[in-house]
């Protein structure tokens, strides 16, 4: 995020377009953004609800740019035409996120069971895949309530997301779990009792962190549902079960 902030500051010091007085096509906007932000991931460029603005995603964040290429806007777009205010930016990001669901589902199907720490429900009806960090408060809360999930037929598959990076103490704590013979016990000790083990084995963390970036996961716990939908945070087991049951109904 800091790197992106610096990138934007540098860009604001330069005009976004030279002699840009006419409206640009979508292709011209894309070309200009790629030239302005070399190496950055630019996606989902499209006309916005306001005629003179395009929306686009830069490094996972939503921005707007004027159709002449002169002004880049970082902020929320709200529709205040009705009594109930709509957050247009949030709706747009939700639409973009749902577009990634089939891809997430395909990628999760490739992950091997032995690369995850699995808490299997004795009466499994649903499976959720949880990208977790040891030092995350809501990850700890979710794990304390694991029996609530398991008793409701929800199996939990844990994948590693050390937020401080692969060379951090958080990654070392996770490594102690993945390298343990009794992974489930090691996970519970680390999250609940803050007892950490040392690990000396090959881990799938690099591949799983690659999925974090590909899936657009920003925080922990990052929860992938069976259809590939992403839930960016903790949900109580009862609410999770309701959400999963609703998805199953919609798929029938």
mmCIF file of C-alpha atoms in Angstrom:
data_model
loop_
_atom_site.group_PDB
_atom_site.id
_atom_site.type_symbol
_atom_site.label_atom_id
_atom_site.label_comp_id
_atom_site.label_asym_id
_atom_site.label_seq_id
_atom_site.Cartn_x
_atom_site.Cartn_y
_atom_site.Cartn_z
ATOM 1 C CA UNK A 1 0.000 0.000 0.000
ATOM 2 C CA UNK A 2 2.850 2.392 0.843
ATOM 3 C CA UNK A 3 4.446 1.656 -2.523
ATOM 4 C CA UNK A 4 1.163 2.372 -4.315
ATOM 5 C CA UNK A 5 0.764 5.630 -2.363
ATOM 6 C CA UNK A 6 4.209 6.766 -3.501
ATOM 7 C CA UNK A 7 3.339 5.709 -7.050
ATOM 8 C CA UNK A 8 0.220 7.854 -7.000
ATOM 9 C CA UNK A 9 2.020 10.852 -5.511
ATOM 10 C CA UNK A 10 4.645 10.710 -8.231
ATOM 11 C CA UNK A 11 1.936 10.400 -10.849
ATOM 12 C CA UNK A 12 0.015 13.394 -9.502
ATOM 13 C CA UNK A 13 3.153 15.478 -9.989
ATOM 14 C CA UNK A 14 2.867 14.859 -13.732
ATOM 15 C CA UNK A 15 -0.074 15.500 -16.063
ATOM 16 C CA UNK A 16 -2.002 12.326 -16.807
ATOM 17 C CA UNK A 17 -2.405 13.262 -20.438
ATOM 18 C CA UNK A 18 -0.857 15.766 -22.774
ATOM 19 C CA UNK A 19 -3.279 18.052 -24.508
ATOM 20 C CA UNK A 20 -6.081 15.811 -23.337
ATOM 21 C CA UNK A 21 -9.168 17.809 -24.164
ATOM 22 C CA UNK A 22 -11.297 15.255 -25.994
ATOM 23 C CA UNK A 23 -12.989 12.204 -24.537
ATOM 24 C CA UNK A 24 -10.819 9.112 -24.837
ATOM 25 C CA UNK A 25 -11.996 5.653 -25.772
ATOM 26 C CA UNK A 26 -11.812 2.793 -23.303
ATOM 27 C CA UNK A 27 -8.797 1.400 -25.176
ATOM 28 C CA UNK A 28 -7.025 4.771 -25.023
ATOM 29 C CA UNK A 29 -7.703 5.036 -21.279
ATOM 30 C CA UNK A 30 -6.218 1.565 -20.734
ATOM 31 C CA UNK A 31 -3.127 2.389 -22.803
ATOM 32 C CA UNK A 32 -2.619 5.656 -20.929
ATOM 33 C CA UNK A 33 -2.949 4.019 -17.517
ATOM 34 C CA UNK A 34 -0.536 1.243 -18.454
ATOM 35 C CA UNK A 35 1.985 3.839 -19.601
ATOM 36 C CA UNK A 36 1.498 5.929 -16.453
ATOM 37 C CA UNK A 37 1.732 2.999 -14.036
ATOM 38 C CA UNK A 38 4.222 0.570 -15.624
ATOM 39 C CA UNK A 39 4.228 -2.823 -13.968
ATOM 40 C CA UNK A 40 1.065 -2.151 -11.941
ATOM 41 C CA UNK A 41 -1.952 -4.449 -12.247
ATOM 42 C CA UNK A 42 -4.743 -2.481 -13.939
ATOM 43 C CA UNK A 43 -8.085 -4.239 -14.377
ATOM 44 C CA UNK A 44 -11.786 -3.751 -15.045
ATOM 45 C CA UNK A 45 -11.618 -0.434 -16.902
ATOM 46 C CA UNK A 46 -15.175 0.526 -17.837
ATOM 47 C CA UNK A 47 -17.494 3.544 -18.047
ATOM 48 C CA UNK A 48 -18.884 4.478 -14.647
ATOM 49 C CA UNK A 49 -22.370 5.652 -13.687
ATOM 50 C CA UNK A 50 -21.199 9.214 -14.338
ATOM 51 C CA UNK A 51 -20.881 9.914 -18.078
ATOM 52 C CA UNK A 52 -17.573 11.734 -17.824
ATOM 53 C CA UNK A 53 -15.808 9.126 -15.657
ATOM 54 C CA UNK A 54 -14.317 5.687 -16.119
ATOM 55 C CA UNK A 55 -13.818 3.325 -13.186
ATOM 56 C CA UNK A 56 -10.847 0.982 -12.960
ATOM 57 C CA UNK A 57 -9.023 -1.206 -10.455
ATOM 58 C CA UNK A 58 -5.370 -0.445 -9.745
ATOM 59 C CA UNK A 59 -3.463 -2.886 -7.528
ATOM 60 C CA UNK A 60 -6.777 -4.118 -6.110
ATOM 61 C CA UNK A 61 -8.266 -0.683 -5.324
ATOM 62 C CA UNK A 62 -11.070 1.108 -7.191
ATOM 63 C CA UNK A 63 -10.380 4.506 -8.759
ATOM 64 C CA UNK A 64 -12.044 6.843 -11.223
ATOM 65 C CA UNK A 65 -10.531 8.783 -14.091
ATOM 66 C CA UNK A 66 -12.053 11.550 -16.192
ATOM 67 C CA UNK A 67 -12.742 10.557 -19.776
ATOM 68 C CA UNK A 68 -10.231 13.097 -21.059
ATOM 69 C CA UNK A 69 -7.507 11.426 -19.016
ATOM 70 C CA UNK A 70 -6.677 14.506 -16.947
ATOM 71 C CA UNK A 71 -8.024 13.710 -13.483
ATOM 72 C CA UNK A 72 -7.679 10.608 -11.322
ATOM 73 C CA UNK A 73 -10.091 10.367 -8.386
ATOM 74 C CA UNK A 74 -9.535 8.288 -5.252
ATOM 75 C CA UNK A 75 -12.792 8.129 -3.307
ATOM 76 C CA UNK A 76 -16.268 6.632 -2.969
ATOM 77 C CA UNK A 77 -19.052 7.324 -5.421
ATOM 78 C CA UNK A 78 -22.460 7.637 -3.748
ATOM 79 C CA UNK A 79 -25.877 7.815 -5.403
ATOM 80 C CA UNK A 80 -27.962 10.289 -3.395
ATOM 81 C CA UNK A 81 -30.851 10.540 -5.877
ATOM 82 C CA UNK A 82 -33.078 8.349 -3.700
ATOM 83 C CA UNK A 83 -33.949 8.436 -0.014
ATOM 84 C CA UNK A 84 -31.645 5.482 0.611
ATOM 85 C CA UNK A 85 -28.075 6.385 -0.331
ATOM 86 C CA UNK A 86 -26.292 3.778 -2.471
ATOM 87 C CA UNK A 87 -22.566 3.214 -2.311
ATOM 88 C CA UNK A 88 -21.867 2.786 -6.023
ATOM 89 C CA UNK A 89 -18.177 2.079 -5.451
ATOM 90 C CA UNK A 90 -18.922 -0.741 -3.020
ATOM 91 C CA UNK A 91 -21.460 -2.251 -5.419
ATOM 92 C CA UNK A 92 -18.923 -2.113 -8.252
ATOM 93 C CA UNK A 93 -16.229 -3.828 -6.188
ATOM 94 C CA UNK A 94 -18.748 -6.484 -5.146
ATOM 95 C CA UNK A 95 -19.572 -7.147 -8.817
ATOM 96 C CA UNK A 96 -15.869 -7.395 -9.666
ATOM 97 C CA UNK A 97 -15.285 -9.706 -6.729
ATOM 98 C CA UNK A 98 -18.077 -12.069 -7.825
ATOM 99 C CA UNK A 99 -16.542 -12.249 -11.294
ATOM 100 C CA UNK A 100 -13.536 -13.939 -9.661
ATOM 101 C CA UNK A 101 -15.587 -16.638 -7.915
ATOM 102 C CA UNK A 102 -15.383 -19.282 -10.698
ATOM 103 C CA UNK A 103 -11.612 -18.779 -10.876
ATOM 104 C CA UNK A 104 -11.250 -19.154 -7.099
ATOM 105 C CA UNK A 105 -13.314 -22.332 -7.171
ATOM 106 C CA UNK A 106 -11.106 -23.822 -9.897
ATOM 107 C CA UNK A 107 -7.903 -22.886 -8.099
ATOM 108 C CA UNK A 108 -9.073 -24.230 -4.742
ATOM 109 C CA UNK A 109 -9.931 -27.556 -6.380
ATOM 110 C CA UNK A 110 -6.221 -27.894 -7.249
ATOM 111 C CA UNK A 111 -5.030 -27.494 -3.642
ATOM 112 C CA UNK A 112 -4.064 -30.825 -2.085
ATOM 113 C CA UNK A 113 -5.470 -31.876 1.277
ATOM 114 C CA UNK A 114 -1.960 -32.412 2.642
ATOM 115 C CA UNK A 115 -1.151 -28.760 1.999
ATOM 116 C CA UNK A 116 -3.938 -27.603 4.324
ATOM 117 C CA UNK A 117 -4.688 -28.057 8.014
ATOM 118 C CA UNK A 118 -8.182 -29.532 8.040
ATOM 119 C CA UNK A 119 -10.741 -29.650 10.827
ATOM 120 C CA UNK A 120 -13.318 -32.058 9.429
ATOM 121 C CA UNK A 121 -16.940 -31.943 10.520
ATOM 122 C CA UNK A 122 -18.287 -35.369 11.571
ATOM 123 C CA UNK A 123 -21.485 -34.571 9.631
ATOM 124 C CA UNK A 124 -19.961 -32.558 6.792
ATOM 125 C CA UNK A 125 -22.375 -30.673 4.547
ATOM 126 C CA UNK A 126 -20.224 -27.696 3.639
ATOM 127 C CA UNK A 127 -16.524 -26.895 3.313
ATOM 128 C CA UNK A 128 -14.921 -23.476 3.774
ATOM 129 C CA UNK A 129 -11.296 -22.640 2.997
ATOM 130 C CA UNK A 130 -9.790 -20.141 5.414
ATOM 131 C CA UNK A 131 -6.588 -18.192 4.750
ATOM 132 C CA UNK A 132 -5.328 -17.592 8.263
ATOM 133 C CA UNK A 133 -2.667 -15.804 10.257
ATOM 134 C CA UNK A 134 -1.684 -16.755 13.798
ATOM 135 C CA UNK A 135 -1.546 -13.201 15.194
ATOM 136 C CA UNK A 136 -4.940 -12.127 13.799
ATOM 137 C CA UNK A 137 -7.532 -11.535 16.532
ATOM 138 C CA UNK A 138 -10.512 -12.609 14.446
ATOM 139 C CA UNK A 139 -8.615 -15.719 13.270
ATOM 140 C CA UNK A 140 -8.160 -16.619 16.916
ATOM 141 C CA UNK A 141 -11.828 -15.931 17.644
ATOM 142 C CA UNK A 142 -12.938 -18.082 14.730
ATOM 143 C CA UNK A 143 -10.739 -20.933 15.894
ATOM 144 C CA UNK A 144 -12.057 -20.687 19.457
ATOM 145 C CA UNK A 145 -15.502 -21.203 17.936
ATOM 146 C CA UNK A 146 -14.398 -24.038 15.627
ATOM 147 C CA UNK A 147 -16.692 -26.559 17.321
ATOM 148 C CA UNK A 148 -19.659 -24.329 16.479
ATOM 149 C CA UNK A 149 -18.749 -24.648 12.791
ATOM 150 C CA UNK A 150 -18.011 -28.365 12.935
ATOM 151 C CA UNK A 151 -21.249 -29.162 14.785
ATOM 152 C CA UNK A 152 -23.178 -27.298 12.066
ATOM 153 C CA UNK A 153 -21.685 -29.511 9.349
ATOM 154 C CA UNK A 154 -19.000 -27.027 8.231
ATOM 155 C CA UNK A 155 -15.509 -28.402 7.625
ATOM 156 C CA UNK A 156 -12.694 -25.845 7.952
ATOM 157 C CA UNK A 157 -9.686 -26.047 5.633
ATOM 158 C CA UNK A 158 -6.886 -23.739 6.765
ATOM 159 C CA UNK A 159 -4.363 -22.222 4.361
ATOM 160 C CA UNK A 160 -1.486 -19.931 5.355
ATOM 161 C CA UNK A 161 -1.582 -16.157 5.008
ATOM 162 C CA UNK A 162 1.226 -14.688 7.158
ATOM 163 C CA UNK A 163 0.337 -11.021 6.750
ATOM 164 C CA UNK A 164 3.819 -9.838 7.709
ATOM 165 C CA UNK A 165 5.358 -11.864 4.891
ATOM 166 C CA UNK A 166 7.029 -15.192 4.246
ATOM 167 C CA UNK A 167 10.135 -14.257 6.229
ATOM 168 C CA UNK A 168 8.292 -13.065 9.341
ATOM 169 C CA UNK A 169 7.738 -14.452 12.819
ATOM 170 C CA UNK A 170 4.099 -15.008 11.804
ATOM 171 C CA UNK A 171 5.282 -17.306 9.017
ATOM 172 C CA UNK A 172 7.570 -19.127 11.461
ATOM 173 C CA UNK A 173 4.620 -19.738 13.798
ATOM 174 C CA UNK A 174 2.574 -21.116 10.927
ATOM 175 C CA UNK A 175 5.496 -23.279 9.841
ATOM 176 C CA UNK A 176 5.547 -24.896 13.271
ATOM 177 C CA UNK A 177 1.943 -25.943 12.672
ATOM 178 C CA UNK A 178 2.336 -27.217 9.114
ATOM 179 C CA UNK A 179 5.449 -29.221 10.082
ATOM 180 C CA UNK A 180 3.831 -30.813 13.142
ATOM 181 C CA UNK A 181 2.662 -34.427 13.120
ATOM 182 C CA UNK A 182 -0.465 -33.372 15.010
ATOM 183 C CA UNK A 183 -1.309 -30.233 13.005
ATOM 184 C CA UNK A 184 -4.750 -29.698 14.531
ATOM 185 C CA UNK A 185 -3.349 -29.691 18.069
ATOM 186 C CA UNK A 186 -0.491 -27.414 17.009
ATOM 187 C CA UNK A 187 -2.973 -24.988 15.422
ATOM 188 C CA UNK A 188 -5.093 -24.852 18.570
ATOM 189 C CA UNK A 189 -2.063 -24.403 20.827
ATOM 190 C CA UNK A 190 -0.780 -21.539 18.699
ATOM 191 C CA UNK A 191 -4.070 -19.688 18.303
ATOM 192 C CA UNK A 192 -5.601 -20.248 21.722
ATOM 193 C CA UNK A 193 -2.710 -20.903 24.106
ATOM 194 C CA UNK A 194 -0.012 -18.972 22.239
ATOM 195 C CA UNK A 195 2.282 -21.969 22.364
ATOM 196 C CA UNK A 196 4.422 -22.034 19.248
ATOM 197 C CA UNK A 197 6.433 -24.873 17.810
ATOM 198 C CA UNK A 198 9.505 -24.824 15.602
ATOM 199 C CA UNK A 199 9.199 -26.266 12.131
ATOM 200 C CA UNK A 200 11.762 -27.640 9.723
ATOM 201 C CA UNK A 201 10.020 -28.859 6.592
ATOM 202 C CA UNK A 202 8.946 -27.744 3.144
ATOM 203 C CA UNK A 203 5.728 -25.732 3.263
ATOM 204 C CA UNK A 204 3.229 -24.654 0.595
ATOM 205 C CA UNK A 205 3.244 -21.070 1.883
ATOM 206 C CA UNK A 206 4.665 -19.448 -1.265
ATOM 207 C CA UNK A 207 1.962 -21.046 -3.413
ATOM 208 C CA UNK A 208 -0.744 -20.127 -0.931
ATOM 209 C CA UNK A 209 0.435 -16.523 -0.746
ATOM 210 C CA UNK A 210 0.259 -16.463 -4.533
ATOM 211 C CA UNK A 211 -3.389 -17.480 -4.221
ATOM 212 C CA UNK A 212 -3.928 -14.696 -1.690
ATOM 213 C CA UNK A 213 -2.845 -12.154 -4.304
ATOM 214 C CA UNK A 214 -4.715 -13.849 -7.135
ATOM 215 C CA UNK A 215 -7.924 -14.111 -5.127
ATOM 216 C CA UNK A 216 -7.808 -10.478 -3.966
ATOM 217 C CA UNK A 217 -7.700 -11.368 -0.263
ATOM 218 C CA UNK A 218 -6.716 -8.358 1.812
ATOM 219 C CA UNK A 219 -7.112 -9.443 5.398
ATOM 220 C CA UNK A 220 -7.526 -12.426 7.637
ATOM 221 C CA UNK A 221 -9.451 -14.547 7.981
ATOM 222 C CA UNK A 222 -10.003 -14.640 4.210
ATOM 223 C CA UNK A 223 -12.758 -17.199 3.651
ATOM 224 C CA UNK A 224 -13.467 -18.894 0.320
ATOM 225 C CA UNK A 225 -16.881 -20.530 0.028
ATOM 226 C CA UNK A 226 -17.663 -23.634 -2.008
ATOM 227 C CA UNK A 227 -18.715 -21.589 -5.044
ATOM 228 C CA UNK A 228 -15.570 -19.438 -4.900
ATOM 229 C CA UNK A 229 -17.149 -16.398 -3.242
ATOM 230 C CA UNK A 230 -14.836 -14.493 -0.914
ATOM 231 C CA UNK A 231 -15.822 -13.385 2.570
ATOM 232 C CA UNK A 232 -13.296 -10.883 3.820
ATOM 233 C CA UNK A 233 -13.568 -11.507 7.535
ATOM 234 C CA UNK A 234 -15.041 -13.480 10.404
ATOM 235 C CA UNK A 235 -18.653 -14.660 10.443
ATOM 236 C CA UNK A 236 -20.326 -16.485 13.360
ATOM 237 C CA UNK A 237 -20.985 -20.161 12.628
ATOM 238 C CA UNK A 238 -24.771 -19.712 12.572
ATOM 239 C CA UNK A 239 -24.571 -16.914 9.991
ATOM 240 C CA UNK A 240 -22.018 -18.870 7.963
ATOM 241 C CA UNK A 241 -24.325 -21.890 7.841
ATOM 242 C CA UNK A 242 -27.215 -19.722 6.669
ATOM 243 C CA UNK A 243 -25.034 -18.218 3.937
ATOM 244 C CA UNK A 244 -23.851 -21.638 2.756
ATOM 245 C CA UNK A 245 -27.371 -23.087 2.750
ATOM 246 C CA UNK A 246 -28.605 -20.128 0.702
ATOM 247 C CA UNK A 247 -25.828 -20.632 -1.849
ATOM 248 C CA UNK A 248 -26.754 -24.306 -2.178
ATOM 249 C CA UNK A 249 -30.393 -23.354 -2.806
ATOM 250 C CA UNK A 250 -29.411 -20.845 -5.478
ATOM 251 C CA UNK A 251 -27.286 -23.430 -7.271
ATOM 252 C CA UNK A 252 -30.148 -25.925 -7.559
#
